[in-house]
Each structure stands twice: as structure tokens, then as C-alpha cells.
GROMACS .gro file of N, CA and C in nm:
model
  423
    1MET      N    1  14.470  12.473  12.341
    1MET     CA    2  14.433  12.388  12.231
    1MET      C    3  14.406  12.476  12.109
    2LYS      N    4  14.469  12.441  11.999
    2LYS     CA    5  14.447  12.512  11.873
    2LYS      C    6  14.333  12.442  11.798
    3THR      N    7  14.242  12.519  11.741
    3THR     CA    8  14.128  12.463  11.668
    3THR      C    9  14.122  12.519  11.526
    4THR      N   10  14.052  12.448  11.441
    4THR     CA   11  14.028  12.496  11.305
    4THR      C   12  13.878  12.483  11.276
    5LEU      N   13  13.829  12.570  11.195
    5LEU     CA   14  13.689  12.569  11.155
    5LEU      C   15  13.679  12.508  11.016
    6GLU      N   16  13.591  12.410  11.001
    6GLU     CA   17  13.574  12.342  10.873
    6GLU      C   18  13.429  12.352  10.828
    7ILE      N   19  13.406  12.390  10.705
    7ILE     CA   20  13.273  12.393  10.645
    7ILE      C   21  13.271  12.292  10.532
    8THR      N   22  13.167  12.208  10.529
    8THR     CA   23  13.160  12.107  10.425
    8THR      C   24  13.015  12.082  10.384
    9ALA      N   25  12.995  12.056  10.258
    9ALA     CA   26  12.865  12.014  10.207
    9ALA      C   27  12.855  11.862  10.202
   10GLU      N   28  12.965  11.794  10.234
   10GLU     CA   29  12.969  11.648  10.230
   10GLU      C   30  13.034  11.593  10.357
   11PRO      N   31  12.964  11.608  10.471
   11PRO     CA   32  13.022  11.557  10.595
   11PRO      C   33  13.033  11.405  10.593
   12LEU      N   34  13.135  11.356  10.659
   12LEU     CA   35  13.153  11.211  10.668
   12LEU      C   36  13.049  11.151  10.762
   13PRO      N   37  12.995  11.035  10.728
   13PRO     CA   38  12.895  10.972  10.816
   13PRO      C   39  12.947  10.954  10.959
   14ARG      N   40  13.074  10.920  10.974
   14ARG     CA   41  13.127  10.899  11.110
   14ARG      C   42  13.132  11.031  11.187
   15ASP      N   43  13.156  11.143  11.118
   15ASP     CA   44  13.156  11.273  11.185
   15ASP      C   45  13.015  11.312  11.230
   16LEU      N   46  12.917  11.286  11.145
   16LEU     CA   47  12.779  11.313  11.183
   16LEU      C   48  12.735  11.223  11.298
   17ALA      N   49  12.777  11.098  11.295
   17ALA     CA   50  12.744  11.005  11.404
   17ALA      C   51  12.806  11.054  11.535
   18PHE      N   52  12.931  11.099  11.530
   18PHE     CA   53  12.997  11.152  11.649
   18PHE      C   54  12.922  11.273  11.704
   19LEU      N   55  12.883  11.363  11.615
   19LEU     CA   56  12.809  11.482  11.656
   19LEU      C   57  12.677  11.443  11.722
   20GLY      N   58  12.603  11.352  11.660
   20GLY     CA   59  12.476  11.306  11.716
   20GLY      C   60  12.492  11.239  11.851
   21GLU      N   61  12.593  11.153  11.864
   21GLU     CA   62  12.618  11.085  11.990
   21GLU      C   63  12.658  11.183  12.099
   22SER      N   64  12.738  11.282  12.063
   22SER     CA   65  12.782  11.382  12.161
   22SER      C   66  12.666  11.467  12.209
   23LEU      N   67  12.580  11.511  12.117
   23LEU     CA   68  12.465  11.591  12.157
   23LEU      C   69  12.367  11.508  12.240
   24THR      N   70  12.346  11.382  12.202
   24THR     CA   71  12.259  11.294  12.278
   24THR      C   72  12.310  11.278  12.421
   25ALA      N   73  12.440  11.257  12.436
   25ALA     CA   74  12.498  11.244  12.571
   25ALA      C   75  12.478  11.371  12.652
   26PHE      N   76  12.497  11.486  12.589
   26PHE     CA   77  12.476  11.613  12.659
   26PHE      C   78  12.330  11.626  12.703
   27ASN      N   79  12.237  11.604  12.608
   27ASN     CA   80  12.095  11.618  12.640
   27ASN      C   81  12.050  11.518  12.745
   28ASP      N   82  12.099  11.395  12.738
   28ASP     CA   83  12.065  11.295  12.839
   28ASP      C   84  12.105  11.344  12.979
   29GLY      N   85  12.222  11.405  12.989
   29GLY     CA   86  12.267  11.457  13.117
   29GLY      C   87  12.191  11.581  13.160
   30ASP      N   88  12.144  11.657  13.064
   30ASP     CA   89  12.076  11.783  13.093
   30ASP      C   90  11.929  11.764  13.130
   31VAL      N   91  11.854  11.688  13.049
   31VAL     CA   92  11.710  11.673  13.072
   31VAL      C   93  11.664  11.529  13.086
   32GLY      N   94  11.753  11.434  13.079
   32GLY     CA   95  11.717  11.293  13.088
   32GLY      C   96  11.710  11.229  12.951
   33ALA      N   97  11.713  11.099  12.951
   33ALA     CA   98  11.715  11.023  12.826
   33ALA      C   99  11.588  11.049  12.745
   34SER      N  100  11.603  11.064  12.615
   34SER     CA  101  11.490  11.097  12.527
   34SER      C  102  11.404  10.976  12.494
   35ALA      N  103  11.460  10.858  12.503
   35ALA     CA  104  11.392  10.736  12.456
   35ALA      C  105  11.350  10.752  12.310
   36ARG      N  106  11.434  10.820  12.231
   36ARG     CA  107  11.403  10.845  12.091
   36ARG      C  108  11.390  10.713  12.015
   37LYS      N  109  11.281  10.705  11.938
   37LYS     CA  110  11.254  10.585  11.861
   37LYS      C  111  11.187  10.625  11.730
   38ALA      N  112  11.238  10.573  11.621
   38ALA     CA  113  11.181  10.603  11.489
   38ALA      C  114  11.036  10.556  11.482
   39LEU      N  115  10.959  10.625  11.400
   39LEU     CA  116  10.820  10.586  11.375
   39LEU      C  117  10.788  10.616  11.229
   40ALA      N  118  10.740  10.517  11.159
   40ALA     CA  119  10.703  10.535  11.018
   40ALA      C  120  10.570  10.466  10.993
   41VAL      N  121  10.493  10.525  10.903
   41VAL     CA  122  10.366  10.469  10.858
   41VAL      C  123  10.371  10.473  10.706
   42PHE      N  124  10.343  10.360  10.642
   42PHE     CA  125  10.345  10.355  10.496
   42PHE      C  126  10.211  10.306  10.443
   43VAL      N  127  10.173  10.356  10.329
   43VAL     CA  128  10.059  10.306  10.253
   43VAL      C  129  10.118  10.253  10.123
   44ARG      N  130  10.085  10.127  10.091
   44ARG     CA  131  10.139  10.063   9.972
   44ARG      C  132  10.027  10.025   9.876
   45ASP      N  133  10.062  10.023   9.749
   45ASP     CA  134   9.964   9.978   9.649
   45ASP      C  135   9.969   9.827   9.636
   46ASP      N  136   9.892   9.773   9.542
   46ASP     CA  137   9.885   9.627   9.523
   46ASP      C  138  10.019   9.564   9.490
   47ALA      N  139  10.109   9.641   9.428
   47ALA     CA  140  10.240   9.589   9.391
   47ALA      C  141  10.343   9.607   9.503
   48GLY      N  142  10.302   9.669   9.613
   48GLY     CA  143  10.393   9.688   9.725
   48GLY      C  144  10.469   9.820   9.722
   49ALA      N  145  10.442   9.903   9.622
   49ALA     CA  146  10.510  10.033   9.613
   49ALA      C  147  10.449  10.131   9.713
   50ILE      N  148  10.532  10.213   9.772
   50ILE     CA  149  10.484  10.314   9.866
   50ILE      C  150  10.413  10.425   9.789
   51VAL      N  151  10.289  10.453   9.830
   51VAL     CA  152  10.210  10.559   9.767
   51VAL      C  153  10.178  10.672   9.865
   52ALA      N  154  10.216  10.653   9.991
   52ALA     CA  155  10.200  10.757  10.093
   52ALA      C  156  10.281  10.713  10.215
   53GLY      N  157  10.322  10.809  10.295
   53GLY     CA  158  10.396  10.770  10.414
   53GLY      C  159  10.425  10.885  10.508
   54ILE      N  160  10.456  10.846  10.630
   54ILE     CA  161  10.500  10.936  10.736
   54ILE      C  162  10.631  10.882  10.790
   55SER      N  163  10.723  10.973  10.819
   55SER     CA  164  10.846  10.937  10.887
   55SER      C  165  10.869  11.040  10.997
   56GLY      N  166  10.903  10.993  11.112
   56GLY     CA  167  10.931  11.081  11.225
   56GLY      C  168  10.989  11.001  11.340
   57TYR      N  169  10.965  11.050  11.460
   57TYR     CA  170  11.014  10.979  11.578
   57TYR      C  171  10.939  11.025  11.701
   58THR      N  172  10.951  10.945  11.806
   58THR     CA  173  10.901  10.985  11.937
   58THR      C  174  11.022  11.008  12.027
   59ALA      N  175  11.010  11.110  12.112
   59ALA     CA  176  11.117  11.142  12.207
   59ALA      C  177  11.061  11.236  12.313
   60TRP      N  178  11.105  11.218  12.435
   60TRP     CA  179  11.065  11.304  12.548
   60TRP      C  180  10.914  11.321  12.557
   61GLY      N  181  10.838  11.216  12.523
   61GLY     CA  182  10.694  11.222  12.535
   61GLY      C  183  10.623  11.294  12.422
   62TRP      N  184  10.692  11.317  12.312
   62TRP     CA  185  10.635  11.385  12.196
   62TRP      C  186  10.655  11.303  12.071
   63LEU      N  187  10.558  11.313  11.979
   63LEU     CA  188  10.571  11.261  11.844
   63LEU      C  189  10.610  11.378  11.754
   64TYR      N  190  10.715  11.360  11.675
   64TYR     CA  191  10.751  11.459  11.575
   64TYR      C  192  10.732  11.396  11.438
   65VAL      N  193  10.646  11.454  11.355
   65VAL     CA  194  10.627  11.408  11.218
   65VAL      C  195  10.718  11.492  11.130
   66GLN      N  196  10.826  11.429  11.084
   66GLN     CA  197  10.925  11.500  11.004
   66GLN      C  198  10.882  11.508  10.857
   67TRP      N  199  10.834  11.397  10.803
   67TRP     CA  200  10.793  11.391  10.663
   67TRP      C  201  10.654  11.330  10.654
   68LEU      N  202  10.570  11.389  10.570
   68LEU     CA  203  10.440  11.331  10.539
   68LEU      C  204  10.417  11.356  10.391
   69TRP      N  205  10.393  11.250  10.317
   69TRP     CA  206  10.376  11.261  10.172
   69TRP      C  207  10.265  11.167  10.127
   70VAL      N  208  10.184  11.215  10.033
   70VAL     CA  209  10.080  11.134   9.969
   70VAL      C  210  10.093  11.154   9.819
   71ASP      N  211  10.097  11.045   9.744
   71ASP     CA  212  10.103  11.053   9.598
   71ASP      C  213   9.989  11.141   9.548
   72GLU      N  214  10.019  11.221   9.449
   72GLU     CA  215   9.922  11.318   9.396
   72GLU      C  216   9.790  11.253   9.357
   73LYS      N  217   9.795  11.133   9.301
   73LYS     CA  218   9.673  11.064   9.256
   73LYS      C  219   9.582  11.025   9.373
   74LEU      N  220   9.637  11.021   9.493
   74LEU     CA  221   9.559  10.976   9.609
   74LEU      C  222   9.520  11.090   9.704
   75ARG      N  223   9.561  11.211   9.674
   75ARG     CA  224   9.529  11.323   9.762
   75ARG      C  225   9.379  11.350   9.763
   76GLY      N  226   9.331  11.400   9.875
   76GLY     CA  227   9.189  11.429   9.890
   76GLY      C  228   9.107  11.310   9.936
   77ARG      N  229   9.171  11.200   9.971
   77ARG     CA  230   9.101  11.079  10.015
   77ARG      C  231   9.119  11.052  10.164
   78ARG      N  232   9.167  11.151  10.238
   78ARG     CA  233   9.188  11.141  10.384
   78ARG      C  234   9.299  11.043  10.422
   79ILE      N  235   9.388  11.012  10.329
   79ILE     CA  236   9.498  10.921  10.359
   79ILE      C  237   9.593  10.984  10.460
   80ALA      N  238   9.619  11.115  10.446
   80ALA     CA  239   9.705  11.183  10.544
   80ALA      C  240   9.644  11.173  10.683
   81ALA      N  241   9.513  11.193  10.691
   81ALA     CA  242   9.444  11.185  10.820
   81ALA      C  243   9.457  11.045  10.879
   82GLU      N  244   9.438  10.943  10.797
   82GLU     CA  245   9.450  10.805  10.844
   82GLU      C  246   9.591  10.775  10.894
   83MET      N  247   9.692  10.823  10.820
   83MET     CA  248   9.830  10.799  10.862
   83MET      C  249   9.860  10.873  10.992
   84LEU      N  250   9.814  10.998  11.003
   84LEU     CA  251   9.836  11.073  11.128
   84LEU      C  252   9.768  11.003  11.245
   85ASP      N  253   9.645  10.956  11.225
   85ASP     CA  254   9.576  10.882  11.331
   85ASP      C  255   9.657  10.761  11.375
   86ALA      N  256   9.711  10.687  11.279
   86ALA     CA  257   9.790  10.567  11.311
   86ALA      C  258   9.917  10.605  11.386
   87ALA      N  259   9.986  10.709  11.341
   87ALA     CA  260  10.108  10.753  11.408
   87ALA      C  261  10.078  10.800  11.549
   88GLU      N  262   9.968  10.872  11.566
   88GLU     CA  263   9.930  10.921  11.698
   88GLU      C  264   9.894  10.807  11.793
   89ARG      N  265   9.824  10.706  11.742
   89ARG     CA  266   9.793  10.589  11.826
   89ARG      C  267   9.921  10.521  11.873
   90GLU      N  268  10.017  10.506  11.781
   90GLU     CA  269  10.145  10.444  11.819
   90GLU      C  270  10.218  10.532  11.920
   91ALA      N  271  10.214  10.663  11.900
   91ALA     CA  272  10.280  10.755  11.994
   91ALA      C  273  10.217  10.744  12.133
   92LEU      N  274  10.085  10.735  12.138
   92LEU     CA  275  10.017  10.716  12.267
   92LEU      C  276  10.062  10.585  12.333
   93ALA      N  277  10.072  10.479  12.254
   93ALA     CA  278  10.118  10.350  12.307
   93ALA      C  279  10.260  10.360  12.361
   94ARG      N  280  10.338  10.454  12.307
   94ARG     CA  281  10.475  10.475  12.354
   94ARG      C  282  10.481  10.574  12.469
   95GLY      N  283  10.367  10.622  12.515
   95GLY     CA  284  10.362  10.712  12.629
   95GLY      C  285  10.370  10.860  12.595
   96CYS      N  286  10.350  10.896  12.469
   96CYS     CA  287  10.357  11.037  12.430
   96CYS      C  288  10.230  11.111  12.471
   97GLN      N  289  10.248  11.240  12.503
   97GLN     CA  290  10.134  11.323  12.540
   97GLN      C  291  10.097  11.422  12.431
   98ALA      N  292  10.186  11.445  12.334
   98ALA     CA  293  10.160  11.547  12.232
   98ALA      C  294  10.238  11.516  12.106
   99ALA      N  295  10.202  11.591  11.999
   99ALA     CA  296  10.268  11.575  11.869
   99ALA      C  297  10.290  11.712  11.808
  100TRP      N  298  10.391  11.718  11.720
  100TRP     CA  299  10.413  11.843  11.644
  100TRP      C  300  10.459  11.810  11.504
  101ILE      N  301  10.431  11.905  11.415
  101ILE     CA  302  10.461  11.891  11.274
  101ILE      C  303  10.484  12.031  11.219
  102ASP      N  304  10.555  12.043  11.109
  102ASP     CA  305  10.571  12.175  11.046
  102ASP      C  306  10.558  12.162  10.895
  103THR      N  307  10.519  12.273  10.832
  103THR     CA  308  10.499  12.274  10.688
  103THR      C  309  10.505  12.416  10.636
  104PHE      N  310  10.539  12.431  10.509
  104PHE     CA  311  10.525  12.562  10.444
  104PHE      C  312  10.419  12.556  10.335
  105ASN      N  313  10.342  12.448  10.332
  105ASN     CA  314  10.236  12.431  10.234
  105ASN      C  315  10.101  12.465  10.299
  106PRO      N  316  10.033  12.569  10.249
  106PRO     CA  317   9.905  12.608  10.311
  106PRO      C  318   9.800  12.497  10.309
  107THR      N  319   9.796  12.417  10.203
  107THR     CA  320   9.699  12.308  10.196
  107THR      C  321   9.729  12.204  10.304
  108ALA      N  322   9.855  12.169  10.322
  108ALA     CA  323   9.893  12.074  10.426
  108ALA      C  324   9.858  12.129  10.564
  109ALA      N  325   9.881  12.257  10.586
  109ALA     CA  326   9.849  12.318  10.716
  109ALA      C  327   9.701  12.302  10.746
  110LYS      N  328   9.615  12.318  10.647
  110LYS     CA  329   9.471  12.301  10.667
  110LYS      C  330   9.438  12.156  10.703
  111VAL      N  331   9.505  12.061  10.636
  111VAL     CA  332   9.484  11.920  10.668
  111VAL      C  333   9.520  11.894  10.815
  112TYR      N  334   9.634  11.945  10.858
  112TYR     CA  335   9.678  11.923  10.995
  112TYR      C  336   9.583  11.989  11.094
  113GLN      N  337   9.534  12.108  11.061
  113GLN     CA  338   9.441  12.176  11.151
  113GLN      C  339   9.309  12.099  11.160
  114ARG      N  340   9.263  12.039  11.050
  114ARG     CA  341   9.142  11.956  11.056
  114ARG      C  342   9.164  11.835  11.147
  115GLN      N  343   9.288  11.793  11.162
  115GLN     CA  344   9.322  11.680  11.249
  115GLN      C  345   9.343  11.723  11.394
  116GLY      N  346   9.323  11.851  11.421
  116GLY     CA  347   9.333  11.899  11.559
  116GLY      C  348   9.463  11.967  11.594
  117TYR      N  349   9.553  11.982  11.498
  117TYR     CA  350   9.680  12.050  11.523
  117TYR      C  351   9.657  12.201  11.524
  118GLN      N  352   9.720  12.270  11.618
  118GLN     CA  353   9.706  12.414  11.633
  118GLN      C  354   9.840  12.482  11.610
  119PRO      N  355   9.842  12.593  11.535
  119PRO     CA  356   9.968  12.665  11.511
  119PRO      C  357  10.026  12.719  11.642
  120PHE      N  358  10.160  12.711  11.654
  120PHE     CA  359  10.226  12.772  11.769
  120PHE      C  360  10.343  12.860  11.728
  121GLY      N  361  10.369  12.869  11.599
  121GLY     CA  362  10.476  12.958  11.554
  121GLY      C  363  10.489  12.955  11.403
  122THR      N  364  10.549  13.060  11.348
  122THR     CA  365  10.575  13.066  11.205
  122THR      C  366  10.710  13.131  11.179
  123LEU      N  367  10.768  13.094  11.067
  123LEU     CA  368  10.888  13.160  11.015
  123LEU      C  369  10.848  13.223  10.882
  124PRO      N  370  10.837  13.355  10.877
  124PRO     CA  371  10.798  13.418  10.751
  124PRO      C  372  10.907  13.403  10.645
  125ASP      N  373  10.864  13.398  10.520
  125ASP     CA  374  10.955  13.386  10.405
  125ASP      C  375  11.048  13.265  10.416
  126PHE      N  376  10.991  13.152  10.458
  126PHE     CA  377  11.068  13.028  10.463
  126PHE      C  378  10.987  12.920  10.395
  127PRO      N  379  11.002  12.900  10.264
  127PRO     CA  380  11.087  12.973  10.171
  127PRO      C  381  11.025  13.108  10.134
  128VAL      N  382  11.099  13.187  10.060
  128VAL     CA  383  11.054  13.321  10.023
  128VAL      C  384  10.915  13.312   9.960
  129GLY      N  385  10.825  13.395  10.008
  129GLY     CA  386  10.689  13.396   9.957
  129GLY      C  387  10.594  13.307  10.035
  130ARG      N  388  10.646  13.224  10.121
  130ARG     CA  389  10.565  13.135  10.206
  130ARG      C  390  10.607  13.154  10.351
  131SER      N  391  10.531  13.098  10.440
  131SER     CA  392  10.568  13.095  10.581
  131SER      C  393  10.570  12.950  10.626
  132ARG      N  394  10.671  12.915  10.701
  132ARG     CA  395  10.677  12.782  10.759
  132ARG      C  396  10.597  12.785  10.888
  133MET      N  397  10.497  12.699  10.898
  133MET     CA  398  10.410  12.695  11.013
  133MET      C  399  10.441  12.573  11.099
  134PHE      N  400  10.446  12.595  11.229
  134PHE     CA  401  10.468  12.489  11.326
  134PHE      C  402  10.336  12.465  11.399
  135LEU      N  403  10.295  12.339  11.408
  135LEU     CA  404  10.167  12.305  11.467
  135LEU      C  405  10.186  12.195  11.571
  136GLN      N  406  10.101  12.197  11.673
  136GLN     CA  407  10.108  12.095  11.778
  136GLN      C  408   9.967  12.045  11.813
  137LYS      N  409   9.965  11.928  11.876
  137LYS     CA  410   9.839  11.867  11.914
  137LYS      C  411   9.859  11.791  12.043
  138LYS      N  412   9.769  11.810  12.136
  138LYS     CA  413   9.768  11.730  12.258
  138LYS      C  414   9.704  11.596  12.223
  139LEU      N  415   9.771  11.488  12.258
  139LEU     CA  416   9.719  11.354  12.228
  139LEU      C  417   9.636  11.305  12.346
  140SER      N  418   9.529  11.234  12.316
  140SER     CA  419   9.450  11.173  12.422
  140SER      C  420   9.405  11.035  12.376
  141SER      N  421   9.392  10.946  12.472
  141SER     CA  422   9.356  10.807  12.438
  141SER      C  423   9.207  10.791  12.421
   0.00000   0.00000   0.00000
């Protein structure tokens, strides 16, 4: 079989879907079905606009928080903590035993550590001048 290597900054959605489906099938056969399910928590203002939120998923008994954002005007009010608590409660209801999150923002890392997350790894200079920190937390009911 002859193959070609393609590099693109604009992959087709169907190609990405194929890649995701293929990897999912491999992983399902290797370690069992992930039961991956999206999880989002939003905070809205009186007009319904999102002023804070979390986006992530649960899979293989873990919660992964991919994105966590709080509008600058609302920072320092424990909104991140409230959203994490809500996401963790939902993860527990889904049978998760632990959660993980990553950041390169030192202030965010402190917020996560106050919530009980412990560092388990770092990537230095990601981005340059910062370190990307990976944190995890054992969930309990």
C-alpha cells in the first residue's frame, strides 16, 4: 500500500470525525468503553449571557475540566469554586472517582489547589516563561 503524508491547518470535519471514531474504537477494544459524556456548568447574568463556565467531560471514571473561565468583573467571588463543586457532584453522580485539570496560570493553579487539587506534573516553558501544571483530585461523596 502506497501512502502520503498530509499536513493541514484546516482539517475537514469528516476527517476529524473519522480519526476520533477510529481512536475510540481502538481504545474501547484496548481498555473498555470510556462512557465519555460532555459536562458543562454555566453561570448566567440577568439577561441570560454567560459570565462564567466550565466545559469538560467524564470518561473512564474521571472528570476532565478542559475549560474554566470567569468574567474578569466576577473574579474573586468563589464562582470558580462553586462551578468546580457542581461539576464534581455531577461527576460523582456519573460514577467518577477523580478529576483532573491543567493550567499555565499561577493564580488559577492556586484556586484549584484551594479546591483540593494536587499537582502531578508540569511542562516547563509552556508557554515560554510559564509552566503548564497538571492537577488531580480524588472525589468523594
